[in-house]
Coordinates of C-alpha atoms and ligand atoms in Angstrom, one line a residue:
M544 CA -3.1 -15.3 -16.7
Q545 CA -5.5 -14.6 -14.0
T546 CA -5.0 -13.6 -10.3
Q547 CA -7.0 -11.8 -7.6
V548 CA -4.4 -9.0 -7.0
A549 CA -1.8 -8.0 -9.6
I550 CA 1.1 -6.4 -7.7
I551 CA 3.4 -4.0 -9.6
G552 CA 6.9 -3.8 -8.0
G553 CA 8.9 -6.5 -6.1
G554 CA 10.4 -4.3 -3.4
P555 CA 9.5 -4.6 0.2
S556 CA 5.9 -3.2 -0.2
G557 CA 5.0 -5.6 -3.1
L558 CA 6.5 -8.6 -1.5
L559 CA 5.1 -8.1 1.9
L560 CA 1.6 -7.6 0.4
S561 CA 1.9 -10.7 -1.6
Q562 CA 3.0 -12.7 1.4
I563 CA 0.2 -11.4 3.7
L564 CA -2.5 -12.1 1.0
H565 CA -1.1 -15.6 0.4
L566 CA -1.5 -16.4 4.1
R567 CA -5.2 -15.4 3.8
G568 CA -5.8 -17.5 0.7
I569 CA -5.8 -14.5 -1.7
S570 CA -3.8 -15.0 -4.9
S571 CA -1.4 -12.5 -6.4
I572 CA 1.3 -12.1 -9.1
V573 CA 4.2 -9.7 -8.5
L574 CA 5.7 -8.0 -11.6
E575 CA 9.2 -6.6 -11.0
Q576 CA 11.1 -4.6 -13.7
K577 CA 14.6 -5.6 -12.5
S578 CA 16.4 -8.8 -11.8
R579 CA 16.3 -10.3 -8.3
N580 CA 20.1 -9.6 -7.8
Y581 CA 19.6 -6.0 -8.8
V582 CA 16.8 -5.6 -6.2
L583 CA 18.9 -7.3 -3.5
G584 CA 22.0 -5.2 -4.4
R585 CA 20.3 -1.9 -3.4
I586 CA 21.4 -0.7 0.1
R587 CA 18.6 1.2 1.7
A588 CA 16.8 1.4 5.0
G589 CA 18.1 0.0 8.3
V590 CA 15.7 0.9 11.0
L591 CA 12.4 -0.9 11.5
E592 CA 9.6 0.3 13.7
Q593 CA 7.8 -2.1 16.1
G594 CA 4.7 -2.0 13.8
L595 CA 6.8 -3.3 10.8
V596 CA 8.6 -5.9 13.1
D597 CA 5.2 -7.2 14.2
M598 CA 3.9 -7.4 10.6
V599 CA 7.0 -9.3 9.5
R600 CA 6.6 -11.8 12.3
A601 CA 2.9 -12.2 11.6
A602 CA 3.7 -12.8 7.9
G603 CA 5.9 -15.7 9.0
V604 CA 9.2 -14.2 7.8
G605 CA 10.6 -12.9 11.2
E606 CA 12.9 -15.8 12.1
R607 CA 16.2 -14.4 10.7
M608 CA 15.3 -10.8 11.7
D609 CA 14.8 -12.0 15.3
K610 CA 18.1 -13.9 15.3
E611 CA 20.3 -11.3 13.5
G612 CA 18.5 -8.0 14.0
H613 CA 19.4 -5.7 16.8
P614 CA 16.8 -4.0 19.0
H615 CA 17.8 -0.4 19.8
S616 CA 16.4 1.4 22.7
G617 CA 17.9 4.8 22.0
F618 CA 20.2 6.9 19.7
D619 CA 22.4 10.0 20.1
I620 CA 22.2 13.5 18.7
A621 CA 25.5 15.4 18.6
F622 CA 25.9 19.1 18.1
H623 CA 28.5 21.8 19.0
G624 CA 30.5 19.4 21.2
Q625 CA 27.5 18.1 23.1
R626 CA 26.1 14.6 22.7
K627 CA 22.6 13.7 24.0
R628 CA 21.1 10.3 24.1
I629 CA 17.5 10.1 23.2
D630 CA 16.2 7.3 25.4
L631 CA 13.5 5.9 23.0
E632 CA 12.4 3.2 25.3
G633 CA 12.1 5.3 28.4
L634 CA 10.5 8.2 26.7
S635 CA 8.0 6.2 24.7
G636 CA 6.7 3.9 27.4
G637 CA 8.8 0.9 26.5
K638 CA 9.0 0.9 22.6
T639 CA 12.1 0.2 20.7
V640 CA 13.2 0.0 17.0
M641 CA 15.0 -2.9 15.2
V642 CA 18.2 -2.4 13.2
Y643 CA 17.9 -4.9 10.3
G644 CA 18.7 -4.1 6.7
Q645 CA 16.0 -3.6 4.1
T646 CA 18.1 -5.8 1.8
E647 CA 17.9 -8.7 4.4
L648 CA 14.2 -8.2 4.9
T649 CA 13.7 -8.3 1.1
L650 CA 15.8 -11.5 0.8
D651 CA 13.7 -13.1 3.6
L652 CA 10.5 -12.1 1.8
Y653 CA 11.7 -13.5 -1.6
E654 CA 12.7 -16.8 0.1
A655 CA 9.3 -17.1 1.8
R656 CA 7.4 -16.4 -1.4
D657 CA 9.6 -19.0 -3.2
Q658 CA 8.9 -21.6 -0.5
M659 CA 5.1 -21.0 -0.8
G660 CA 5.1 -21.2 -4.5
G661 CA 4.6 -17.4 -4.9
H662 CA 4.5 -16.1 -8.5
I663 CA 7.0 -13.4 -9.1
V664 CA 8.0 -12.3 -12.6
H665 CA 11.4 -10.5 -12.8
E666 CA 12.6 -8.4 -15.7
A667 CA 9.0 -7.6 -16.6
E668 CA 9.2 -4.7 -19.1
N669 CA 6.6 -2.1 -20.1
V670 CA 4.2 -3.1 -17.3
T671 CA 1.0 -1.3 -18.0
P672 CA -2.1 -1.1 -15.7
C673 CA -5.3 -1.0 -17.8
E674 CA -9.1 -0.4 -17.4
L675 CA -8.6 0.9 -13.8
E676 CA -12.1 2.4 -13.7
T677 CA -13.9 -0.9 -14.5
D678 CA -14.3 -3.9 -12.3
R679 CA -12.2 -6.0 -14.7
P680 CA -8.8 -4.3 -14.7
Y681 CA -5.8 -6.0 -16.2
V682 CA -2.1 -5.5 -16.5
T683 CA 0.1 -6.2 -19.5
Y684 CA 3.9 -6.6 -19.7
E685 CA 6.6 -7.8 -21.9
K686 CA 9.2 -10.4 -21.3
G687 CA 11.6 -12.2 -23.7
G688 CA 9.9 -10.6 -26.7
N689 CA 6.4 -11.8 -25.7
I690 CA 3.5 -9.8 -24.4
Y691 CA 1.5 -11.1 -21.5
R692 CA -1.8 -10.1 -19.9
I693 CA -2.9 -10.7 -16.3
D694 CA -6.6 -10.3 -15.6
C695 CA -7.3 -9.4 -11.9
D696 CA -9.7 -7.9 -9.4
F697 CA -7.3 -5.2 -8.1
I698 CA -3.9 -3.7 -8.9
A699 CA -1.5 -2.7 -6.2
G700 CA 1.0 -0.1 -7.3
C701 CA 4.1 -0.9 -5.2
D702 CA 6.6 0.2 -7.8
G703 CA 8.4 3.0 -6.0
F704 CA 8.8 6.7 -6.8
H705 CA 9.7 6.2 -10.5
G706 CA 7.1 3.5 -11.2
V707 CA 4.3 3.4 -13.7
S708 CA 1.4 3.1 -11.3
R709 CA 1.1 6.7 -10.1
Q710 CA 1.5 7.9 -13.6
S711 CA -1.5 5.9 -14.6
I712 CA -3.8 8.1 -12.5
P713 CA -5.2 10.9 -14.6
K714 CA -3.5 14.3 -14.0
S715 CA -7.0 15.8 -13.4
V716 CA -7.5 13.5 -10.4
L717 CA -4.0 13.5 -8.9
R718 CA -2.6 16.2 -6.6
E719 CA 1.1 16.2 -5.9
Y720 CA 2.9 17.9 -3.0
E721 CA 6.7 18.1 -3.2
K722 CA 9.7 19.7 -1.5
V723 CA 13.2 19.0 -2.9
Y724 CA 16.0 19.7 -0.4
P725 CA 19.1 21.5 -1.7
F726 CA 21.5 18.6 -0.8
G727 CA 21.8 14.8 -0.8
W728 CA 23.3 12.0 1.3
L729 CA 26.5 10.3 0.3
G730 CA 26.4 6.8 1.9
V731 CA 29.1 4.3 2.5
L732 CA 28.8 0.7 3.6
S733 CA 32.0 -0.9 5.1
K734 CA 33.0 -4.1 6.7
T735 CA 34.1 -2.4 9.9
P736 CA 32.8 -2.4 13.4
P737 CA 30.3 0.5 14.0
V738 CA 31.8 3.4 15.9
S739 CA 29.0 3.3 18.5
S740 CA 26.5 0.6 19.6
E741 CA 23.7 3.1 18.8
L742 CA 23.1 5.5 15.9
I743 CA 24.5 9.0 16.1
Y744 CA 22.8 11.8 14.2
N745 CA 25.3 14.7 13.9
H746 CA 24.6 18.3 13.3
N747 CA 27.8 20.1 12.2
D748 CA 28.7 23.4 10.5
R749 CA 30.3 21.4 7.7
G750 CA 27.0 19.5 7.2
F751 CA 25.0 16.6 8.7
A752 CA 26.5 13.1 9.2
L753 CA 24.9 9.9 10.4
C754 CA 26.6 6.8 11.9
S755 CA 24.5 3.7 11.5
M756 CA 25.1 0.0 11.2
R757 CA 23.8 -3.3 10.0
N758 CA 25.6 -5.6 12.4
A759 CA 28.7 -5.9 14.6
N760 CA 31.0 -5.9 11.6
L761 CA 29.1 -3.9 9.1
S762 CA 28.8 -0.1 9.3
R763 CA 26.7 2.4 7.4
Y764 CA 27.7 6.0 7.3
Y765 CA 26.2 9.0 5.6
I766 CA 27.4 12.6 5.0
Q767 CA 25.3 15.5 3.7
C768 CA 26.7 16.5 0.3
S769 CA 25.8 19.0 -2.4
M770 CA 23.0 18.2 -4.8
N771 CA 25.5 18.1 -7.7
E772 CA 28.0 15.9 -6.1
R773 CA 29.1 12.8 -8.0
V774 CA 30.0 9.6 -6.2
E775 CA 33.1 9.1 -8.5
N776 CA 34.6 12.3 -7.0
W777 CA 34.8 10.7 -3.5
S778 CA 37.6 8.3 -2.7
D779 CA 37.1 6.3 0.4
E780 CA 39.9 8.3 2.1
Q781 CA 38.1 11.6 1.3
F782 CA 34.9 10.2 2.7
W783 CA 36.4 9.1 6.0
E784 CA 38.3 12.3 6.4
E785 CA 35.2 14.4 5.9
L786 CA 33.1 12.1 8.1
K787 CA 35.6 12.4 11.0
K788 CA 35.4 16.2 10.8
R789 CA 31.7 16.1 11.4
L790 CA 31.7 13.6 14.4
P791 CA 32.2 14.3 18.1
E792 CA 35.9 14.2 19.0
Q793 CA 35.8 10.9 20.7
A794 CA 33.9 9.2 17.9
A795 CA 36.3 10.7 15.3
Q796 CA 39.2 9.2 17.2
E797 CA 37.7 5.8 17.7
I798 CA 36.2 5.2 14.3
V799 CA 37.5 2.2 12.4
T800 CA 37.7 2.9 8.7
G801 CA 38.2 0.5 5.8
P802 CA 37.4 0.0 2.1
S803 CA 33.8 0.8 1.1
I804 CA 31.8 -2.1 -0.2
E805 CA 29.0 0.2 -1.5
K806 CA 29.0 4.0 -2.0
S807 CA 26.0 5.9 -3.4
I808 CA 24.3 9.3 -3.3
A809 CA 20.6 9.7 -2.6
P810 CA 18.8 13.0 -3.2
L811 CA 16.5 14.3 -0.4
R812 CA 12.9 14.9 -1.2
S813 CA 9.5 15.0 0.5
F814 CA 6.6 14.0 -1.8
V815 CA 3.0 13.0 -1.4
A816 CA 0.4 12.0 -4.0
E817 CA -3.3 12.3 -3.3
P818 CA -5.4 10.3 -3.5
L819 CA -3.7 6.9 -3.2
S820 CA -6.4 5.1 -5.1
Y821 CA -8.0 5.4 -8.4
G822 CA -10.8 2.9 -9.4
R823 CA -9.2 -0.5 -8.8
L824 CA -5.6 0.8 -8.5
F825 CA -4.1 1.3 -5.0
L826 CA -0.7 2.9 -4.5
A827 CA 1.5 1.9 -1.5
G828 CA 5.0 2.8 -0.3
D829 CA 7.3 5.0 -2.3
A830 CA 4.9 4.9 -5.3
G831 CA 2.7 7.3 -3.3
H832 CA 5.1 9.2 -1.1
I833 CA 8.8 9.8 -0.4
V834 CA 10.3 11.1 2.8
P835 CA 13.9 12.3 3.3
P836 CA 15.7 9.5 5.2
T837 CA 16.6 11.6 8.3
G838 CA 13.6 10.2 10.3
A839 CA 14.1 6.6 9.0
K840 CA 10.4 6.5 8.0
G841 CA 10.3 5.5 4.3
L842 CA 10.2 1.7 4.6
N843 CA 8.1 2.0 7.8
L844 CA 5.5 4.1 6.0
A845 CA 5.4 1.5 3.2
A846 CA 4.7 -1.1 5.8
S847 CA 1.7 0.9 7.3
D848 CA 0.3 1.3 3.8
I849 CA 0.5 -2.4 3.3
Y850 CA -1.1 -3.0 6.7
Y851 CA -4.2 -0.9 5.7
L852 CA -4.3 -2.2 2.2
S853 CA -4.0 -5.9 3.1
E854 CA -6.7 -5.5 5.7
A855 CA -9.0 -3.8 3.2
L856 CA -8.4 -6.5 0.6
I857 CA -9.0 -9.3 3.2
D858 CA -12.3 -7.6 4.2
H859 CA -13.3 -7.5 0.5
Y860 CA -12.7 -11.2 0.0
K861 CA -13.6 -12.6 3.4
K862 CA -16.3 -10.2 4.7
K863 CA -17.6 -8.9 1.4
S864 CA -17.0 -5.4 2.7
D865 CA -15.5 -2.6 0.5
Q866 CA -15.4 0.0 3.3
G867 CA -11.7 -0.5 3.9
L868 CA -10.9 -0.1 0.2
K869 CA -13.0 3.1 0.1
D870 CA -11.2 4.4 3.1
Y871 CA -7.7 3.2 2.3
S872 CA -6.4 6.4 0.8
E873 CA -7.7 8.7 3.5
K874 CA -6.6 6.4 6.3
A875 CA -3.1 5.8 5.0
L876 CA -2.6 9.5 4.2
K877 CA -3.4 10.5 7.8
R878 CA -0.4 8.6 9.0
I879 CA 1.7 9.5 6.0
W880 CA 1.4 13.3 6.6
K881 CA 2.4 12.9 10.2
A882 CA 5.6 11.0 9.1
M883 CA 6.1 13.7 6.5
R884 CA 6.0 16.3 9.2
F885 CA 8.4 14.4 11.4
S886 CA 10.9 13.6 8.5
W887 CA 10.8 17.3 7.4
W888 CA 11.4 18.4 11.0
M889 CA 14.4 16.0 11.6
T890 CA 15.8 17.1 8.2
T891 CA 15.4 20.8 9.0
L892 CA 16.8 20.4 12.5
L893 CA 20.0 18.5 11.6
H894 CA 21.2 19.7 8.2
K895 CA 23.2 22.7 7.1
F896 CA 21.0 24.7 4.7
P897 CA 23.1 26.7 2.3
Q898 CA 20.5 29.5 1.9
N899 CA 19.9 30.0 5.7
S900 CA 20.2 33.5 7.1
E901 CA 22.0 34.0 10.4
F902 CA 18.6 34.2 12.1
D903 CA 17.6 30.8 10.6
N904 CA 20.8 29.3 11.9
R905 CA 20.2 30.6 15.4
M906 CA 16.7 29.2 15.3
Q907 CA 18.1 25.8 14.3
E908 CA 20.7 25.9 17.2
T909 CA 18.0 27.0 19.6
E910 CA 15.7 24.2 18.5
L911 CA 18.5 21.7 19.3
D912 CA 19.3 23.4 22.5
Y913 CA 15.7 23.2 23.5
L914 CA 15.5 19.5 22.5
F915 CA 18.6 18.8 24.6
S916 CA 17.1 20.5 27.7
S917 CA 13.4 19.5 27.5
E918 CA 12.1 16.1 28.3
A919 CA 8.8 17.1 26.7
A920 CA 10.5 17.8 23.4
Q921 CA 12.5 14.5 23.6
K922 CA 9.2 12.7 24.2
A923 CA 7.7 14.1 21.1
L924 CA 10.8 13.0 19.1
A925 CA 10.8 9.5 20.6
E926 CA 7.0 9.0 20.0
N927 CA 7.5 9.7 16.3
Y928 CA 10.8 7.9 15.9
V929 CA 9.5 4.6 17.3
G930 CA 6.4 5.0 15.1
L931 CA 2.9 6.4 15.6
P932 CA 0.2 3.7 16.0
Y933 CA -1.4 2.1 12.9
Ligands
LIG1982 P1 11.0 0.3 -3.7 O1 11.9 -0.3 -2.7 O2 11.5 1.4 -4.5 O3 10.5 -0.9 -4.6 C1 9.8 -0.6 -5.8 C2 10.1 -1.8 -6.8 O4 9.3 -1.5 -8.0 C3 10.2 -1.8 -9.1 N1 9.6 -1.0 -10.3 C4 8.9 -1.6 -11.2 N2 8.4 -2.8 -11.4 C5 7.7 -3.1 -12.5 N3 7.3 -2.1 -13.4 C6 7.7 -0.8 -13.3 N4 7.4 0.1 -14.1 C7 8.5 -0.5 -12.1 N5 9.1 0.6 -11.7 C8 9.8 0.3 -10.5 C9 11.5 -1.4 -8.7 O5 12.6 -2.0 -9.4 C10 11.5 -1.8 -7.2 O6 12.1 -3.1 -7.0 O7 9.7 0.8 -3.0 P2 8.8 0.2 -1.7 O8 8.7 -1.3 -1.9 O9 7.6 1.0 -1.6 O10 9.8 0.4 -0.5 C11 10.1 1.7 0.0 C12 11.5 1.7 0.6 O11 12.4 1.1 -0.3 C13 12.0 3.1 1.0 O12 10.9 3.9 1.5 C14 13.1 3.1 2.0 O13 14.3 2.4 1.5 C15 13.5 4.5 2.5 N6 14.6 4.5 3.4 C16 14.5 4.3 4.7 N7 13.3 3.9 5.2 C17 13.1 3.5 6.5 O14 12.0 3.2 6.9 N8 14.2 3.5 7.4 C18 15.4 3.9 7.0 O15 16.4 3.8 7.8 C19 15.6 4.3 5.6 N9 16.8 4.6 5.2 C20 15.9 4.9 2.9 C21 17.0 4.9 3.8 C22 16.1 5.2 1.6 C23 17.4 5.5 1.1 N10 17.5 5.8 -0.3 C24 18.5 5.2 -1.1 C25 16.5 6.6 -1.0 C26 18.2 5.3 3.4 C27 18.4 5.6 2.1 C28 19.8 6.0 1.7
LIG1983 C1 20.5 3.4 7.7 O1 21.0 2.7 8.5 O2 20.6 3.3 6.4 C2 19.7 4.6 8.2 C3 19.4 4.7 9.5 C4 18.7 5.8 10.0 C5 18.3 6.8 9.1 C6 18.5 6.6 7.7 C7 19.2 5.5 7.3 O3 17.6 7.8 9.6

């Protein structure tokens, strides 16, 4: 087979890239290791920055998001019996975020690609990017016992943290930065009305908790748990009981609980690979970097990578300019490191760190106290939460 851009990974990064390129007349084939149902069964992000919302609309897939998504103009932080609203809109000069599930966005992208005759191969095994250093790279994969080859001009590595793309860059070229946090998040999705119309980030001596939502009758809650925790050890009752202990009194009293429809544990990690390009391979999204979910930045960073990469590819094909491709890694990494910093800061601010000294704990409390009392500090938070400019 032949295409202009071979895209490895059919998550939000790969699908969004494929859709944007299609609208500019650039062909692509998406290779996804899992089935479509498996991809659509993963419950992940829920908060979209304005930049991503704009991209989704420009890509012609914003209709359902605009109908069913919920713009949020603020969120709460609770700690030691206090609850402070961060007025995102007021503090950021009018910007808001959109609550719309990554699962829904991925479904919308699949449907758009189907309608436009997009070529997506599911259950593609042993995907291997080859000849990256040459100007005729190709990708091989296996399906149904056969081996296939796709010749292309470029390869986009959109295959997430565990994908093959990053591993194809020689160790001598790749530099990796990593911080693994000594805890995870246990998340529950339930068909219950959210406890609050806006998100609540809770700092508590028993550990962090987050109240989020997908819609008026679908709630998403998370509690910080130990790294070695197993999801089987948590009944729904135990989850709700622990969550209530970490919420402000009023929220604990008002929360509506019910059976979980999904329950999973996610480890918390910060990770950056440099550079994000090697020859004709370009990494985007979780393939190149991971943030802990506390700042709601993972999917949004994937979107800004796709913004820079799609512009660069469009310049290559339409303006015969390769400057964007040359600059891609450096440009994307500038924004990535800032989101890394913000996600690390939010994580450090709000979680219970088992190894912390009494001094460390007082610093954390003082940081929260300062945030609650300083508009300048809240402004910095809001500016980052709604998303730095592309
Ligand atoms: P994905 O979504 O991991 O998709 C990669 C795809 O590549 C496939 N793949 C392969 N395909 C072919 N060959 C191979 N060898 C392959 N290896 C892997 C995989 O099957 C998969 O389909 O990466 P992508 O597209 O870069 O998207 C990134 C986002 O998924 C991720 O950053 C966010 O979900 C992170 N995240 C959040 N981000 C936000 O912006 N806001 C949030 O509110 C937010 N909340 C979250 C989150 C992530 C979480 N978890 C579970 C880690 C909450 C949680 C709990
Ligand atoms: C979510 O709704 O899944 C969510 C929201 C905000 C975060 C992380 C996850 O910071």
